[in-house]
Coordinates of C-alpha atoms in Angstrom, one line a residue:
M1 CA 0.0 0.0 0.0
P2 CA 1.5 3.4 -0.9
K3 CA 2.2 5.8 1.9
S4 CA -0.9 7.9 2.7
S5 CA -2.0 10.2 5.4
A6 CA -4.7 9.2 7.9
S7 CA -7.1 11.7 6.3
T8 CA -6.5 10.3 2.8
L9 CA -7.2 6.8 4.1
R10 CA -10.4 8.0 5.7
S11 CA -11.5 9.7 2.5
R12 CA -11.1 6.5 0.6
G13 CA -13.8 4.9 2.8
L14 CA -15.2 1.8 1.1
W15 CA -11.8 1.2 -0.6
L16 CA -10.5 -0.1 2.7
L17 CA -13.1 -2.8 3.0
G18 CA -12.6 -6.2 1.3
P19 CA -10.1 -8.6 3.0
A20 CA -12.6 -9.7 5.6
L21 CA -15.3 -10.2 3.0
V22 CA -13.0 -12.6 1.2
A23 CA -12.0 -14.4 4.3
G24 CA -15.6 -14.5 5.4
V25 CA -16.5 -16.7 2.4
A26 CA -14.9 -19.5 4.5
Y27 CA -17.9 -19.2 6.8
L28 CA -20.3 -19.9 3.9
D29 CA -18.7 -23.1 2.5
P30 CA -20.7 -26.3 1.9
G31 CA -19.7 -27.7 5.3
N32 CA -21.5 -24.8 7.0
V33 CA -24.5 -25.4 4.7
A34 CA -24.7 -29.1 5.6
S35 CA -24.3 -28.5 9.4
N36 CA -26.9 -25.7 9.6
M37 CA -29.4 -27.4 7.4
T38 CA -29.1 -30.7 9.4
A39 CA -29.4 -28.8 12.7
G40 CA -32.6 -27.0 11.6
A41 CA -34.2 -30.1 10.2
Q42 CA -33.5 -32.3 13.1
Y43 CA -33.8 -29.9 16.1
G44 CA -35.8 -27.0 14.8
Y45 CA -34.8 -23.8 16.4
L46 CA -32.9 -25.4 19.3
L47 CA -29.4 -24.4 18.1
V48 CA -30.0 -20.8 16.9
W49 CA -27.9 -19.7 19.9
V50 CA -25.0 -21.8 18.7
V51 CA -24.9 -20.0 15.3
L52 CA -25.0 -16.6 17.0
A53 CA -22.3 -17.5 19.5
G54 CA -20.1 -18.9 16.8
N55 CA -20.4 -15.7 14.8
I56 CA -19.4 -13.6 17.8
M57 CA -16.3 -15.7 18.4
A58 CA -15.6 -15.6 14.7
W59 CA -15.6 -11.8 14.7
L60 CA -13.0 -11.6 17.4
I61 CA -10.8 -14.2 15.8
Q62 CA -10.9 -12.8 12.3
Y63 CA -10.2 -9.3 13.7
L64 CA -7.1 -10.5 15.5
S65 CA -5.9 -12.2 12.4
A66 CA -6.4 -9.1 10.2
K67 CA -4.8 -6.9 12.9
L68 CA -1.7 -9.1 12.8
G69 CA -1.4 -8.6 9.1
V70 CA -2.1 -4.9 9.1
V71 CA 0.4 -4.0 12.0
T72 CA 3.3 -6.4 11.2
G73 CA 3.0 -6.5 7.4
Q74 CA 3.4 -10.3 7.7
S75 CA 0.9 -13.2 7.7
L76 CA 0.4 -15.6 10.6
P77 CA 2.3 -18.4 8.7
E78 CA 5.2 -16.0 8.0
L79 CA 5.5 -15.1 11.7
L80 CA 5.3 -18.7 12.7
G81 CA 7.9 -19.6 10.1
A82 CA 10.2 -17.0 11.6
R83 CA 9.7 -18.2 15.2
L84 CA 10.1 -21.9 14.4
R85 CA 13.8 -21.9 13.9
R86 CA 14.3 -25.7 13.5
P87 CA 13.5 -26.9 9.9
W88 CA 11.8 -30.0 11.1
A89 CA 9.5 -28.0 13.3
R90 CA 8.5 -25.7 10.4
R91 CA 7.9 -28.8 8.2
A92 CA 5.8 -30.5 10.8
Y93 CA 3.7 -27.4 11.4
W94 CA 3.3 -26.9 7.7
L95 CA 2.2 -30.5 7.2
Q96 CA -0.7 -30.3 9.7
A97 CA -1.8 -26.9 8.3
E98 CA -1.6 -28.2 4.7
L99 CA -3.6 -31.3 5.5
V100 CA -6.3 -29.1 7.1
A101 CA -6.4 -26.8 4.1
M102 CA -6.7 -29.7 1.8
A103 CA -9.5 -31.2 3.9
T104 CA -11.3 -28.0 3.7
D105 CA -10.8 -27.8 0.0
L106 CA -12.1 -31.3 -0.3
A107 CA -15.5 -30.2 1.2
E108 CA -15.7 -27.2 -1.1
I109 CA -15.0 -29.1 -4.3
I110 CA -17.5 -31.7 -3.3
G111 CA -20.1 -29.0 -2.5
G112 CA -19.6 -27.5 -6.0
A113 CA -19.8 -30.9 -7.6
V114 CA -23.1 -31.7 -5.8
A115 CA -24.5 -28.3 -6.8
L116 CA -23.8 -29.0 -10.5
N117 CA -25.3 -32.4 -10.1
L118 CA -28.5 -30.9 -8.6
L119 CA -28.7 -28.1 -11.2
F120 CA -27.8 -30.0 -14.4
G121 CA -27.7 -33.7 -13.5
M122 CA -23.9 -33.6 -14.0
P123 CA -21.8 -36.6 -12.8
L124 CA -20.0 -35.7 -9.6
L125 CA -16.5 -36.3 -11.0
L126 CA -17.2 -33.9 -13.9
G127 CA -18.7 -31.4 -11.5
G128 CA -15.6 -31.6 -9.4
V129 CA -13.4 -31.0 -12.5
I130 CA -15.5 -27.9 -13.5
T131 CA -15.5 -26.5 -10.0
G132 CA -11.7 -26.9 -9.8
A133 CA -11.3 -25.3 -13.3
V134 CA -13.4 -22.3 -12.4
S135 CA -11.5 -21.9 -9.1
M136 CA -8.3 -21.8 -11.2
I137 CA -9.7 -19.0 -13.3
L138 CA -10.5 -17.1 -10.1
L139 CA -7.0 -17.6 -8.8
A140 CA -5.6 -16.4 -12.1
V141 CA -7.5 -13.1 -11.5
H142 CA -5.6 -12.8 -8.2
S143 CA -2.2 -13.6 -9.8
R144 CA -2.6 -11.4 -12.8
R145 CA -4.9 -8.6 -11.7
G146 CA -4.0 -8.3 -8.0
P147 CA -5.9 -8.8 -4.7
R148 CA -8.4 -6.0 -5.3
H149 CA -9.9 -7.6 -8.4
F150 CA -9.9 -11.0 -6.7
E151 CA -11.9 -9.4 -3.9
F152 CA -14.5 -8.0 -6.3
V153 CA -15.1 -11.4 -7.8
I154 CA -15.4 -13.2 -4.4
I155 CA -17.7 -10.5 -3.1
A156 CA -19.9 -10.9 -6.2
L157 CA -20.1 -14.6 -5.4
M158 CA -20.9 -13.8 -1.8
V159 CA -23.9 -11.8 -3.0
I160 CA -25.1 -14.8 -5.0
I161 CA -24.6 -17.1 -2.0
T162 CA -26.6 -14.8 0.2
V163 CA -29.5 -14.5 -2.2
G164 CA -29.5 -18.3 -2.9
F165 CA -29.6 -19.3 0.8
I166 CA -31.8 -16.5 2.2
A167 CA -34.5 -16.4 -0.5
G168 CA -36.4 -19.3 1.0
V169 CA -36.6 -17.6 4.4
F170 CA -38.7 -14.8 2.9
I171 CA -40.9 -17.1 1.0
A172 CA -41.6 -19.4 4.0
P173 CA -40.7 -17.3 7.1
P174 CA -39.8 -18.9 10.4
D175 CA -41.9 -18.8 13.6
P176 CA -40.8 -15.7 15.7
A177 CA -41.6 -17.4 18.9
G178 CA -39.5 -20.4 17.9
V179 CA -36.6 -18.2 16.9
A180 CA -36.8 -16.4 20.3
G181 CA -36.8 -19.8 22.1
G182 CA -33.7 -20.8 20.2
L183 CA -31.8 -17.9 21.8
V184 CA -31.7 -19.8 25.1
P185 CA -28.5 -21.9 25.4
R186 CA -29.4 -25.5 25.9
F187 CA -29.0 -29.0 24.4
E188 CA -31.5 -31.8 23.9
D189 CA -29.3 -34.9 23.6
S190 CA -25.9 -36.1 22.4
G191 CA -27.0 -35.6 18.8
S192 CA -27.6 -31.9 19.4
V193 CA -24.2 -31.6 21.1
L194 CA -22.6 -33.2 18.0
L195 CA -24.4 -30.8 15.7
A196 CA -23.4 -27.8 17.8
A197 CA -19.8 -28.8 17.6
S198 CA -20.2 -29.4 13.9
I199 CA -21.7 -25.9 13.5
L200 CA -18.8 -24.3 15.4
G201 CA -16.2 -26.5 13.7
A202 CA -17.5 -25.4 10.3
T203 CA -17.6 -21.8 11.4
I204 CA -14.1 -21.2 12.9
M205 CA -11.7 -22.7 10.4
P206 CA -7.9 -22.6 10.5
H207 CA -7.5 -21.7 6.8
A208 CA -9.7 -18.6 7.3
I209 CA -7.4 -17.5 10.1
Y210 CA -4.3 -18.0 8.0
A211 CA -5.8 -16.4 4.9
H212 CA -7.2 -13.3 6.6
S213 CA -3.8 -12.3 8.0
S214 CA -2.3 -12.7 4.4
L215 CA -5.2 -10.8 2.8
A216 CA -4.7 -7.9 5.2
R217 CA -1.0 -8.0 4.6
D218 CA -1.5 -7.8 0.9
R219 CA -3.7 -4.8 1.1
F220 CA -2.3 -2.8 4.0
G221 CA 1.0 -4.3 5.3
G222 CA 4.6 -3.6 4.4
D223 CA 4.9 0.2 4.4
P224 CA 6.1 2.2 7.3
R225 CA 3.2 4.4 8.5
A226 CA 2.3 6.8 11.3
D227 CA 0.3 5.7 14.3
A228 CA -2.7 7.7 13.0
E229 CA -2.7 5.8 9.8
T230 CA -2.5 2.4 11.6
R231 CA -5.4 3.5 13.8
T232 CA -7.4 4.4 10.8
L233 CA -6.7 1.1 9.1
L234 CA -7.6 -0.9 12.2
T235 CA -10.9 1.0 12.5
A236 CA -11.6 0.2 8.9
T237 CA -10.6 -3.4 9.6
R238 CA -13.1 -3.6 12.4
W239 CA -15.9 -2.4 10.1
D240 CA -14.7 -4.8 7.4
V241 CA -14.9 -7.8 9.8
T242 CA -18.2 -6.6 11.2
V243 CA -19.8 -6.4 7.7
A244 CA -18.4 -9.8 6.7
M245 CA -19.5 -11.5 9.9
V246 CA -23.0 -9.9 9.8
I247 CA -23.4 -11.3 6.2
A248 CA -22.0 -14.7 7.1
G249 CA -23.9 -15.0 10.3
S250 CA -27.2 -13.9 8.7
V251 CA -26.8 -16.5 5.9
N252 CA -25.9 -19.3 8.3
L253 CA -28.8 -18.4 10.6
G254 CA -31.1 -18.2 7.5
I255 CA -30.1 -21.7 6.4
L256 CA -30.9 -23.1 9.9
L257 CA -34.2 -21.1 10.1
L258 CA -35.2 -22.3 6.6
A259 CA -34.7 -25.9 7.6
A260 CA -36.4 -25.4 11.0
A261 CA -39.5 -23.8 9.6
N262 CA -39.9 -26.1 6.6
L263 CA -37.9 -29.3 6.9
A264 CA -38.4 -30.3 10.6
G265 CA -38.8 -34.0 10.8
V266 CA -38.4 -34.6 7.1
E267 CA -36.3 -37.7 6.3
G268 CA -33.1 -37.5 4.3
T269 CA -32.2 -33.9 5.1
D270 CA -28.8 -34.9 6.6
S271 CA -27.4 -34.7 3.1
L272 CA -27.2 -31.8 0.6
E273 CA -29.0 -33.8 -2.0
G274 CA -31.8 -34.7 0.5
A275 CA -32.2 -31.1 1.7
H276 CA -32.5 -30.0 -1.9
A277 CA -35.2 -32.6 -2.6
A278 CA -37.0 -31.7 0.5
L279 CA -37.0 -28.0 -0.4
A280 CA -38.3 -28.9 -3.8
D281 CA -41.1 -30.9 -2.4
G282 CA -42.1 -28.5 0.4
L283 CA -41.4 -25.1 -1.1
G284 CA -41.2 -25.7 -4.9
P285 CA -38.5 -25.9 -7.5
V286 CA -37.7 -22.2 -7.5
V287 CA -36.5 -22.2 -3.8
A288 CA -34.7 -25.4 -4.4
T289 CA -32.9 -23.9 -7.5
F290 CA -31.9 -20.9 -5.5
F291 CA -30.5 -23.2 -2.9
A292 CA -28.5 -25.1 -5.5
V293 CA -27.2 -21.9 -7.1
G294 CA -26.1 -20.6 -3.7
L295 CA -24.4 -24.0 -3.0
L296 CA -22.5 -23.7 -6.3
A297 CA -21.3 -20.1 -5.6
S298 CA -20.3 -21.3 -2.1
G299 CA -18.2 -24.1 -3.5
L300 CA -16.5 -21.9 -6.1
A301 CA -15.7 -19.0 -3.8
S302 CA -14.6 -21.0 -0.8
T303 CA -12.4 -23.3 -2.7
S304 CA -10.6 -20.4 -4.3
V305 CA -10.0 -18.8 -0.9
G306 CA -8.9 -22.1 0.4
A307 CA -6.3 -22.6 -2.4
Y308 CA -5.0 -19.1 -1.7
A309 CA -4.7 -19.9 2.0
G310 CA -2.8 -23.1 1.2
A311 CA -0.3 -21.2 -0.9
E312 CA 0.3 -18.7 1.9
I313 CA 0.8 -21.5 4.5
M314 CA 3.5 -23.0 2.3
H315 CA 5.2 -19.7 1.6
G316 CA 5.2 -18.7 5.3
L317 CA 6.3 -21.9 6.9
L318 CA 8.5 -23.5 4.2
R319 CA 9.6 -20.2 2.6
V320 CA 8.7 -21.7 -0.8
R321 CA 6.5 -19.8 -3.2
V322 CA 4.6 -22.2 -5.5
P323 CA 2.4 -20.6 -8.2
L324 CA -1.2 -20.6 -7.2
L325 CA -2.4 -22.4 -10.3
A326 CA 0.2 -25.1 -9.9
R327 CA -0.9 -25.7 -6.3
R328 CA -4.5 -25.7 -7.4
L329 CA -3.8 -28.6 -9.8
V330 CA -2.1 -30.6 -7.1
T331 CA -4.6 -30.0 -4.3
L332 CA -7.5 -30.8 -6.7
I333 CA -6.4 -34.4 -7.0
P334 CA -7.6 -35.8 -3.6
A335 CA -11.1 -34.4 -4.2
L336 CA -11.4 -35.8 -7.7
V337 CA -10.1 -39.2 -6.5
I338 CA -12.9 -39.3 -3.8
L339 CA -15.5 -38.2 -6.3
G340 CA -14.3 -40.7 -8.9
T341 CA -14.3 -43.6 -6.5
G342 CA -17.9 -43.1 -5.5
V343 CA -17.4 -42.2 -1.9
D344 CA -20.6 -40.8 -0.4
P345 CA -20.3 -37.0 -0.6
T346 CA -22.0 -36.5 2.8
L347 CA -19.5 -38.9 4.5
A348 CA -16.6 -37.1 2.8
L349 CA -17.9 -33.8 4.2
V350 CA -18.1 -35.2 7.7
L351 CA -14.6 -36.6 7.6
S352 CA -13.3 -33.3 6.3
Q353 CA -14.7 -31.6 9.3
V354 CA -13.0 -34.2 11.6
V355 CA -9.6 -33.5 9.9
L356 CA -10.3 -29.8 10.2
S357 CA -10.8 -30.1 14.0
F358 CA -7.2 -31.2 14.4
G359 CA -5.9 -27.9 13.1
I360 CA -8.0 -25.5 15.3
P361 CA -5.5 -25.4 18.2
F362 CA -2.5 -24.8 15.9
A363 CA -4.1 -21.7 14.4
L364 CA -5.9 -20.2 17.4
I365 CA -3.3 -20.5 20.1
P366 CA -0.4 -18.8 18.2
L367 CA -2.9 -16.1 16.9
V368 CA -3.9 -15.1 20.4
A369 CA -0.4 -15.4 21.8
L370 CA 1.2 -13.3 19.0
T371 CA -1.4 -10.5 19.1
A372 CA -1.0 -10.3 22.9
Q373 CA 2.8 -9.7 22.6
T374 CA 4.1 -6.1 22.6
R375 CA 7.3 -7.3 20.9
T376 CA 5.2 -8.4 18.0
L377 CA 2.5 -5.7 17.8
G378 CA 4.1 -3.0 19.9
A379 CA 1.5 -0.4 21.0
W380 CA -1.2 -2.3 19.1
A381 CA -0.9 -5.5 21.2
N382 CA -4.2 -6.8 22.6
R383 CA -5.6 -5.2 25.8
T384 CA -6.0 -7.5 28.7
G385 CA -9.7 -7.9 28.1
T386 CA -9.2 -8.8 24.5
T387 CA -6.6 -11.4 25.3
I388 CA -8.9 -12.9 28.0
A389 CA -11.8 -13.1 25.5
G390 CA -9.4 -14.6 22.9
V391 CA -8.2 -17.3 25.4
A392 CA -11.8 -18.1 26.4
A393 CA -13.0 -18.4 22.8
S394 CA -10.0 -20.6 22.0
V395 CA -10.5 -22.9 25.0
L396 CA -14.2 -23.3 24.2
L397 CA -13.6 -23.9 20.5
I398 CA -10.8 -26.4 21.1
A399 CA -13.0 -28.3 23.7
L400 CA -16.0 -28.4 21.3
N401 CA -13.8 -29.6 18.5
G402 CA -12.4 -32.2 20.8
A403 CA -16.0 -33.3 21.6
L404 CA -16.8 -33.4 17.9
L405 CA -13.8 -35.7 17.3
W406 CA -14.8 -37.9 20.2
L407 CA -18.5 -38.2 19.2
V408 CA -17.6 -38.9 15.6
L409 CA -14.8 -41.4 16.2
T410 CA -16.7 -43.3 18.9
G411 CA -20.0 -43.2 17.2
S412 CA -21.7 -41.8 20.3

């Protein structure tokens, strides 16, 4: 970013928004859709409070990630790569982060393939290839036109996602009393605990944390600036994160409310295909088509951001810069293999969430620790209250992801 005065930055207004909206796409990926749709269909409005709580924690975590990139001019993976001095430690850290990013990408490619199958009857393997090819085009926009143009494309897809998933709520609105009752924190049985953990696991994702610090660095980091300019950028960042999380939270809540109001007790809604069929039967083909289009946009946008995150993880931890398109080709292979071998897409989505759960501590703990250090952020280090909130959110999320792993692996 060129050197600018604080007043010039303030005058540019909306220009400062964008990185959080791109990172926020991670909160609207097919894993979120599946978790929220299943929660609404099986438990009605019971878990509304989980979606809201997850969104509040996501705001704090994404802001800390963005602040790290703005103030230091480095991404979280770059800072970790500098702190981990032993090569074997950097490689081990990269390996777990890379596996998590690939697991996330798996869910996103599968979501896009399922959407193309629902819309056009396309075979899943071909749908996966097309989803991957379109994501390569989106990454080419980033490589050749820069981060700002990439942001415009992803934000446009976010608009499509929002319309696709929210349209049904206006056609068949939820019960206000039921929504109000869902604000009271409670569980019904072990199944509701599992779904709550799944919702939070699909909401707070490691690759979104890594990506947001990189996106903020790309837009705002790297140039010396006065304190007033940094303060202006952090204020804009808070607005950016707020807008992104309001959109993501509204869409996720809308998916749950749509299912709670119209699919409660309907069989087969624990899969994306089943949910689409139930929407078509209950609300008609138009709402079902909107849902499928939203799912397709979700897969395309989130897999592009996931591929970007994977490249940044490799660059920061291994100090190796592999072209985005080359990485995209390599990371596409596991998803295509799974689609080609006929593995149940819903099972693959669940397993990807399990793998993702392993990576949560490795992203959250360093993020809170680094943003609390004055030697890293100087005067912009977290206040005590912010650090306490970050620690509390991290402990809760790690515990819930641990519960998710236990419930899934033990079949409880």
